[in-house]
């Protein structure tokens, strides 16, 4: 796809699903993702979101960056790159990991697919080719950006397995969370992983771009019985907040991209300490991470249960119920009204004194109301980021 | 003989002289600007040298002009508008072109054609340069402290500098590492700097251009990376590093400044070369003009470069020996030429399609860093470059006021051109031959260029010196190397716009923070003068 001659008249690439996504995108509302055009909203964000919580939604995630890691030292390389230990990873297993710079500041997170001992794929949100190549120095590995050679769909929702089963994807219900395998989907050879951003049962389907349209169409085949919707980025944002997944350059600045050094965040500040294995041999950022851990985070990304029903988008957080004496102690990075939880939820940074679960903080919410702003001083309770985590997500066999 | 008396007399109506003049007039002082030409602007002028065409015949693009100055002097009200660039490109010998666009994704794809790694590294590079720009930006406005002085003011000044480097907020807490990076950046060669990011030659050479413009340094010369930074620290409407055209040419900037100055009762005496600064008892008190007229003023400010000021209009005997020596040794080597071309049509490039925004900004034809360094080697040998680096643009594509309908104006900045030719100096024939050579080089990348040239003005450092008064034709009024920046600019101990002569000040690009159409030297000088006069004004800049 990148070989296509570029023209200033067409600055954005189209994914292999574009023929279909553009048919479904009645709103004609597009979002830029890694130089691709993907739908922000197809027709109604609310309904697209509902499909992922009620039946299943299909999201074009082709723009995700994909790197192929091959070679004798592939595993060693990944162990140097990421903060957790993948020594025991098996073929067909997926690991979730983060990588940091030398100062222990998080660059990005991603999923690592083990095809075999010497062959891995890393899927992530940001471009990492330079960072990976820098890290690869001295290892017997090759690193290739294969982003445009794989088409990908997220198929998320309680009926996702049922529909794949109806499509005769053999034994799909027994695929374990964080595993993947090769399957036949309506005569197409595809790779399916039990991964996703929704906090519910869901899959990601990986295929050759030439199969993209057939794969897309098959997922809608049982639409008369079980209504599947194409879901846009807006609805994806909703489910990922509910599931408590954080996003670089939304909830924190990637250390590779932050202009101001004090905007970078370490894993402990992001609540990702569980992904750091300090017992592992040398890996990038280890020394700094030991110090960060010892010192403990100055601020931390937490979940917030916000009073009322007005989303605390972009709110500054304060320490006191009395506005006139309140001091700033944090900031909201993502916020929404959760239809499934019927709660007003948010993710945000709070200072040291407030990140204990159950702490109270206050958000100043500017709520637009008929050309005026209503200023709301809302009490928030510090809670776990993972607001929504349905048992279906990890059940084996999956619900069919 | 006419004699007149002012609070302040400014020698030279370049953009810095006019900036100083505007701020002083704003403070209610009686100010006169004395300019040798019958037009103001110095190296920021628009001139109709061929009927129907307006040439920005020295500087040609705007970015560095401080927005606070733009606001303070109400330059919009006085007619100034900046039109942002849409893109830029380097044309390759193999028929392809390398381009940057306003659209980030498009730029990524354009670079990825040459290297995916470089396309990604471009963001890294952009971020690191931007961080350096953020570090330097507030320094532009500061009067450099004198590190050898023990006056409380200077100690406070140094403290400000230091505090600034350790600043917590605006820069997001610069750590030790960032300070190392800054010092490296200010001293290393642009080639070495770019080598840390990129693998593709065309990417490197496209970016390296900013580091050699106007300097007698090559891409391998230590210190050239700073020059790149100097060209990146400007902005257009908050987009740091962006460049734009001044509508109506660069003269619109100085015309607007002159108009702003006059609106504050300022007086401009044009067509009045100053031949001498009157000094008695180590104090300046007036000027002598070529026609013998004398102008008296309490404060004299020179917009001329430091060499012209102290070697031409101040008598040597008035100066301390060390100062005189330092001025004589100030590096101000000419290395640039300029073509201003009236075109009967739009050039058709072999590589860039018509209408592509990449073709409307700065265009280049240098293929790799070696070729660029070779161009520099020619200069060292006293020859104009066989394969010159050109920074060319066609402002008339975006600016409807520069050329008759359907016709175009092209500005070509050329690096390198020596001030003295090794084979016996410049002659009229050689000047024309030089112009022909450059046009021939450009012609290789176009199918119609040679046929559409209607008129060309060819300028070597000799013309730049003779007309603008820039010593040796150095466009920055002195090299931008570490030994001549900040508290060393122009002369150690005299970086605070003052001189060894009492009441005589400097405000031109020879002073901190240096050359380019920036206005910062002029505004900083005004601030120092007002301080000495115990006058206060409240503006965005001062
Ligand atoms: C060819 C060229 C291209 C350039 N391109 C760019 C560009 O694209 N963008 C950019 O930002 N910068 C560019 N520059 C640099 C920039 O134009 C200069 O650094 C800046 O204009 C200098 O301004 P100044 O006010 O300090 O001095 P000058 O503009 O040099 O002003 C000095 C003034 O003093 C007058 N003068 C000289 N001698 C006397 C005397 N004896 N008596 C009275 N008056 C006298 C001169 O006529 C002139 O008006 C370029 C410069 C040149 C030469």
Short mmCIF file of C-alpha atoms in Angstrom, two decimals, chain B residues 215-509:
data_model
loop_
_atom_site.label_atom_id
_atom_site.label_comp_id
_atom_site.label_asym_id
_atom_site.label_seq_id
_atom_site.Cartn_x
_atom_site.Cartn_y
_atom_site.Cartn_z
CA UNK B 215 27.40 31.34 7.00
CA UNK B 216 30.97 30.71 6.03
CA UNK B 217 30.62 27.23 7.48
CA UNK B 218 30.10 23.96 5.68
CA UNK B 219 27.90 21.08 6.81
CA UNK B 220 30.96 19.41 8.37
CA UNK B 221 32.04 22.56 10.24
CA UNK B 222 31.53 22.48 14.01
CA UNK B 223 28.99 25.10 14.98
CA UNK B 224 26.83 24.70 11.92
CA UNK B 225 24.09 22.88 13.86
CA UNK B 226 23.44 26.09 15.78
CA UNK B 227 22.73 27.94 12.55
CA UNK B 228 20.02 25.40 11.80
CA UNK B 229 18.51 26.18 15.17
CA UNK B 230 18.75 29.90 14.44
CA UNK B 231 16.57 29.30 11.40
CA UNK B 232 14.09 27.12 13.28
CA UNK B 233 13.40 29.30 16.27
CA UNK B 234 10.96 31.56 14.48
CA UNK B 235 7.29 30.93 14.06
CA UNK B 236 4.20 31.71 12.04
CA UNK B 237 1.15 32.00 14.26
CA UNK B 238 2.56 29.77 16.93
CA UNK B 239 3.89 27.08 14.57
CA UNK B 240 7.51 27.05 15.61
CA UNK B 241 9.96 26.63 12.76
CA UNK B 242 7.42 27.64 10.13
CA UNK B 243 8.26 30.21 7.46
CA UNK B 244 6.07 32.50 5.44
CA UNK B 245 6.08 35.26 2.86
CA UNK B 246 5.55 38.87 3.82
CA UNK B 247 2.74 40.00 1.53
CA UNK B 248 4.22 42.56 -0.80
CA UNK B 249 7.75 41.36 -0.13
CA UNK B 250 10.05 41.77 2.86
CA UNK B 251 9.90 45.54 2.42
CA UNK B 252 6.36 45.39 3.75
CA UNK B 253 7.84 44.66 7.15
CA UNK B 254 10.03 47.73 7.20
CA UNK B 255 7.43 49.90 5.47
CA UNK B 256 4.98 48.98 8.22
CA UNK B 257 7.62 49.71 10.86
CA UNK B 258 8.38 53.09 9.29
CA UNK B 259 4.68 53.90 9.21
CA UNK B 260 4.29 52.85 12.83
CA UNK B 261 7.29 55.00 13.76
CA UNK B 262 5.89 58.05 11.96
CA UNK B 263 2.56 57.58 13.67
CA UNK B 264 4.45 58.14 16.95
CA UNK B 265 5.92 61.37 15.59
CA UNK B 266 9.16 59.75 14.54
CA UNK B 267 11.21 61.39 11.82
CA UNK B 268 13.06 59.60 9.02
CA UNK B 269 15.84 61.34 7.13
CA UNK B 270 16.44 59.20 4.09
CA UNK B 271 19.05 59.75 1.41
CA UNK B 272 21.41 60.81 4.19
CA UNK B 273 24.56 58.71 4.58
CA UNK B 274 26.28 59.28 7.91
CA UNK B 275 30.00 59.82 7.54
CA UNK B 276 31.02 60.36 11.10
CA UNK B 277 29.86 60.09 14.69
CA UNK B 278 30.83 63.17 16.65
CA UNK B 279 32.66 62.25 19.83
CA UNK B 280 34.18 64.43 22.50
CA UNK B 281 35.71 63.26 25.74
CA UNK B 282 34.71 59.71 25.00
CA UNK B 283 31.08 60.79 24.66
CA UNK B 284 29.12 60.83 21.44
CA UNK B 285 26.90 63.82 20.81
CA UNK B 286 26.02 63.88 17.15
CA UNK B 287 26.36 62.81 13.54
CA UNK B 288 27.80 64.28 10.42
CA UNK B 289 26.02 63.56 7.16
CA UNK B 290 27.63 63.31 3.75
CA UNK B 291 26.26 66.73 2.80
CA UNK B 292 27.91 68.23 5.87
CA UNK B 293 24.74 68.62 7.90
CA UNK B 294 25.05 67.80 11.55
CA UNK B 295 22.52 66.16 13.80
CA UNK B 296 22.84 66.35 17.57
CA UNK B 297 21.34 63.87 19.94
CA UNK B 298 21.71 62.74 23.54
CA UNK B 299 21.86 59.14 22.50
CA UNK B 300 23.19 57.77 19.25
CA UNK B 301 22.28 54.26 18.12
CA UNK B 302 23.98 52.45 15.27
CA UNK B 303 22.08 49.91 13.21
CA UNK B 304 25.21 49.28 11.14
CA UNK B 305 27.24 46.18 11.70
CA UNK B 306 29.92 46.45 14.35
CA UNK B 307 32.73 46.73 11.81
CA UNK B 308 31.05 49.45 9.79
CA UNK B 309 30.19 51.32 12.97
CA UNK B 310 33.64 51.30 14.51
CA UNK B 311 35.91 51.09 11.50
CA UNK B 312 34.05 53.54 9.26
CA UNK B 313 31.98 56.08 11.16
CA UNK B 314 33.85 56.21 14.47
CA UNK B 315 37.40 57.40 14.38
CA UNK B 316 39.90 54.76 15.53
CA UNK B 317 41.62 57.07 17.96
CA UNK B 318 38.43 57.24 20.02
CA UNK B 319 38.49 53.51 20.81
CA UNK B 320 40.22 51.39 23.47
CA UNK B 321 42.92 49.23 21.86
CA UNK B 322 41.43 45.89 22.85
CA UNK B 323 38.00 46.83 21.65
CA UNK B 324 39.38 48.05 18.36
CA UNK B 325 41.28 44.79 17.93
CA UNK B 326 38.22 42.69 18.76
CA UNK B 327 36.14 44.59 16.23
CA UNK B 328 38.80 44.14 13.56
CA UNK B 329 38.83 40.40 14.28
CA UNK B 330 35.05 40.04 14.34
CA UNK B 331 34.19 37.34 11.79
CA UNK B 332 31.89 38.72 9.17
CA UNK B 333 32.72 36.77 6.06
CA UNK B 334 30.54 37.02 2.99
CA UNK B 335 29.43 33.72 1.57
CA UNK B 336 26.06 34.29 -0.07
CA UNK B 337 24.68 35.54 -3.34
CA UNK B 338 21.20 36.28 -4.52
CA UNK B 339 19.33 36.20 -7.82
CA UNK B 340 16.01 37.93 -8.26
CA UNK B 341 14.34 36.74 -11.40
CA UNK B 342 11.32 38.03 -13.29
CA UNK B 343 9.65 35.07 -15.00
CA UNK B 344 7.21 35.22 -17.90
CA UNK B 345 5.56 32.02 -16.76
CA UNK B 346 5.59 29.47 -13.98
CA UNK B 347 8.57 27.13 -14.18
CA UNK B 348 7.68 23.56 -15.06
CA UNK B 349 9.75 21.25 -12.89
CA UNK B 350 10.75 17.86 -14.17
CA UNK B 351 9.83 16.31 -10.84
CA UNK B 352 7.28 18.41 -8.94
CA UNK B 353 3.83 18.51 -10.57
CA UNK B 354 2.15 21.87 -11.07
CA UNK B 355 -0.16 22.69 -8.20
CA UNK B 356 1.71 20.55 -5.69
CA UNK B 357 2.07 22.64 -2.51
CA UNK B 358 5.63 21.37 -2.20
CA UNK B 359 6.48 23.55 -5.19
CA UNK B 360 5.30 26.75 -3.52
CA UNK B 361 7.79 26.94 -0.66
CA UNK B 362 11.57 26.63 -0.59
CA UNK B 363 13.05 24.48 -3.33
CA UNK B 364 16.47 22.87 -3.46
CA UNK B 365 18.65 20.95 -5.87
CA UNK B 366 21.54 19.74 -3.73
CA UNK B 367 21.69 15.95 -3.78
CA UNK B 368 23.73 15.05 -0.73
CA UNK B 369 25.89 16.37 2.08
CA UNK B 370 29.10 15.69 0.14
CA UNK B 371 27.91 17.92 -2.67
CA UNK B 372 27.10 20.60 -0.14
CA UNK B 373 30.51 20.33 1.47
CA UNK B 374 32.03 20.47 -2.02
CA UNK B 375 30.21 23.73 -2.58
CA UNK B 376 31.84 25.02 0.58
CA UNK B 377 35.26 23.80 -0.54
CA UNK B 378 34.91 25.92 -3.69
CA UNK B 379 34.25 28.95 -1.51
CA UNK B 380 37.37 28.29 0.55
CA UNK B 381 39.28 28.17 -2.73
CA UNK B 382 37.97 31.60 -3.61
CA UNK B 383 35.52 30.37 -6.26
CA UNK B 384 31.78 30.38 -6.47
CA UNK B 385 30.37 26.91 -5.98
CA UNK B 386 30.30 24.70 -9.00
CA UNK B 387 27.28 22.92 -7.50
CA UNK B 388 25.81 25.66 -5.36
CA UNK B 389 23.26 25.12 -2.64
CA UNK B 390 20.22 27.19 -3.62
CA UNK B 391 17.25 28.15 -1.50
CA UNK B 392 14.75 29.28 -4.09
CA UNK B 393 11.10 30.16 -3.96
CA UNK B 394 8.39 31.73 -6.07
CA UNK B 395 6.54 34.06 -3.70
CA UNK B 396 4.23 35.23 -6.50
CA UNK B 397 2.40 31.87 -6.44
CA UNK B 398 0.95 32.80 -3.06
CA UNK B 399 1.39 36.55 -3.02
CA UNK B 400 -0.69 38.24 -5.71
CA UNK B 401 1.18 41.54 -5.39
CA UNK B 402 4.65 40.57 -6.56
CA UNK B 403 4.33 40.18 -10.34
CA UNK B 404 1.95 41.02 -13.19
CA UNK B 405 -0.92 38.58 -13.70
CA UNK B 406 0.30 35.26 -15.10
CA UNK B 407 3.95 36.18 -14.51
CA UNK B 408 6.12 35.26 -11.59
CA UNK B 409 8.90 36.39 -9.32
CA UNK B 410 11.54 33.95 -8.21
CA UNK B 411 14.00 34.52 -5.41
CA UNK B 412 17.19 32.44 -5.42
CA UNK B 413 19.50 32.54 -2.46
CA UNK B 414 22.91 31.05 -3.22
CA UNK B 415 25.50 29.47 -1.01
CA UNK B 416 28.50 29.82 -1.50
CA UNK B 417 29.86 32.93 -3.16
CA UNK B 418 33.13 34.46 -1.96
CA UNK B 419 33.60 38.14 -1.25
CA UNK B 420 36.94 38.01 -3.01
CA UNK B 421 37.56 35.77 -5.98
CA UNK B 422 40.90 33.99 -5.99
CA UNK B 423 41.50 34.77 -9.63
CA UNK B 424 41.71 38.52 -9.41
CA UNK B 425 38.52 39.82 -7.88
CA UNK B 426 35.02 40.43 -9.11
CA UNK B 427 34.36 42.11 -12.44
CA UNK B 428 31.11 42.85 -14.23
CA UNK B 429 31.73 39.87 -16.56
CA UNK B 430 32.33 37.54 -13.67
CA UNK B 431 29.19 38.68 -11.92
CA UNK B 432 27.14 37.91 -15.03
CA UNK B 433 28.92 34.61 -15.50
CA UNK B 434 28.13 33.68 -11.91
CA UNK B 435 24.45 34.46 -12.47
CA UNK B 436 24.41 32.46 -15.65
CA UNK B 437 26.02 29.52 -13.92
CA UNK B 438 23.39 29.41 -11.18
CA UNK B 439 20.51 29.78 -13.65
CA UNK B 440 22.03 26.98 -15.68
CA UNK B 441 22.07 24.73 -12.63
CA UNK B 442 18.41 25.47 -11.90
CA UNK B 443 17.54 25.00 -15.55
CA UNK B 444 18.62 21.36 -15.34
CA UNK B 445 15.59 20.63 -13.17
CA UNK B 446 13.02 22.35 -15.36
CA UNK B 447 11.79 21.99 -18.91
CA UNK B 448 11.07 25.67 -19.52
CA UNK B 449 13.10 27.69 -17.02
CA UNK B 450 15.66 28.99 -19.51
CA UNK B 451 12.94 30.27 -21.85
CA UNK B 452 10.89 32.21 -19.35
CA UNK B 453 13.55 34.43 -17.78
CA UNK B 454 12.56 38.01 -18.44
CA UNK B 455 15.02 39.81 -16.16
CA UNK B 456 17.48 38.88 -13.48
CA UNK B 457 19.20 40.86 -10.79
CA UNK B 458 22.48 39.18 -9.85
CA UNK B 459 23.98 39.98 -6.47
CA UNK B 460 27.32 38.86 -5.09
CA UNK B 461 28.63 39.73 -1.62
CA UNK B 462 30.17 42.83 -3.24
CA UNK B 463 26.76 44.21 -4.20
CA UNK B 464 25.30 43.29 -0.84
CA UNK B 465 28.07 45.21 0.85
CA UNK B 466 27.92 48.20 -1.45
CA UNK B 467 24.14 48.60 -1.38
CA UNK B 468 23.01 47.39 2.02
CA UNK B 469 26.21 48.20 3.84
CA UNK B 470 26.67 44.68 5.19
CA UNK B 471 30.43 44.27 5.63
CA UNK B 472 31.69 41.67 3.15
CA UNK B 473 28.03 40.97 2.39
CA UNK B 474 27.56 38.83 5.52
CA UNK B 475 23.81 38.54 5.83
CA UNK B 476 23.78 38.23 9.62
CA UNK B 477 26.05 41.20 10.31
CA UNK B 478 28.55 38.69 11.64
CA UNK B 479 28.95 34.92 11.83
CA UNK B 480 26.63 33.03 14.17
CA UNK B 481 29.29 30.96 15.90
CA UNK B 482 29.55 30.35 19.63
CA UNK B 483 32.52 32.73 19.94
CA UNK B 484 30.25 35.46 18.58
CA UNK B 485 26.95 34.67 20.26
CA UNK B 486 25.26 35.74 23.50
CA UNK B 487 27.65 37.53 25.83
CA UNK B 488 30.30 37.38 23.14
CA UNK B 489 28.24 39.21 20.54
CA UNK B 490 29.63 41.33 19.06
CA UNK B 491 32.55 41.78 21.43
CA UNK B 492 33.02 40.25 24.88
CA UNK B 493 32.13 42.83 27.49
CA UNK B 494 29.97 44.81 25.07
CA UNK B 495 27.05 42.50 24.58
CA UNK B 496 24.61 44.81 26.26
CA UNK B 497 24.02 47.10 23.29
CA UNK B 498 26.48 49.59 24.77
CA UNK B 499 29.89 50.57 23.41
CA UNK B 500 33.10 52.00 24.87
CA UNK B 501 31.79 55.42 23.80
CA UNK B 502 29.34 56.89 26.23
CA UNK B 503 25.85 57.49 24.81
CA UNK B 504 26.63 55.39 21.74
CA UNK B 505 24.63 52.16 21.40
CA UNK B 506 24.33 49.34 18.90
CA UNK B 507 21.04 47.82 17.75
CA UNK B 508 21.81 45.88 14.57
CA UNK B 509 22.15 42.18 13.86
#
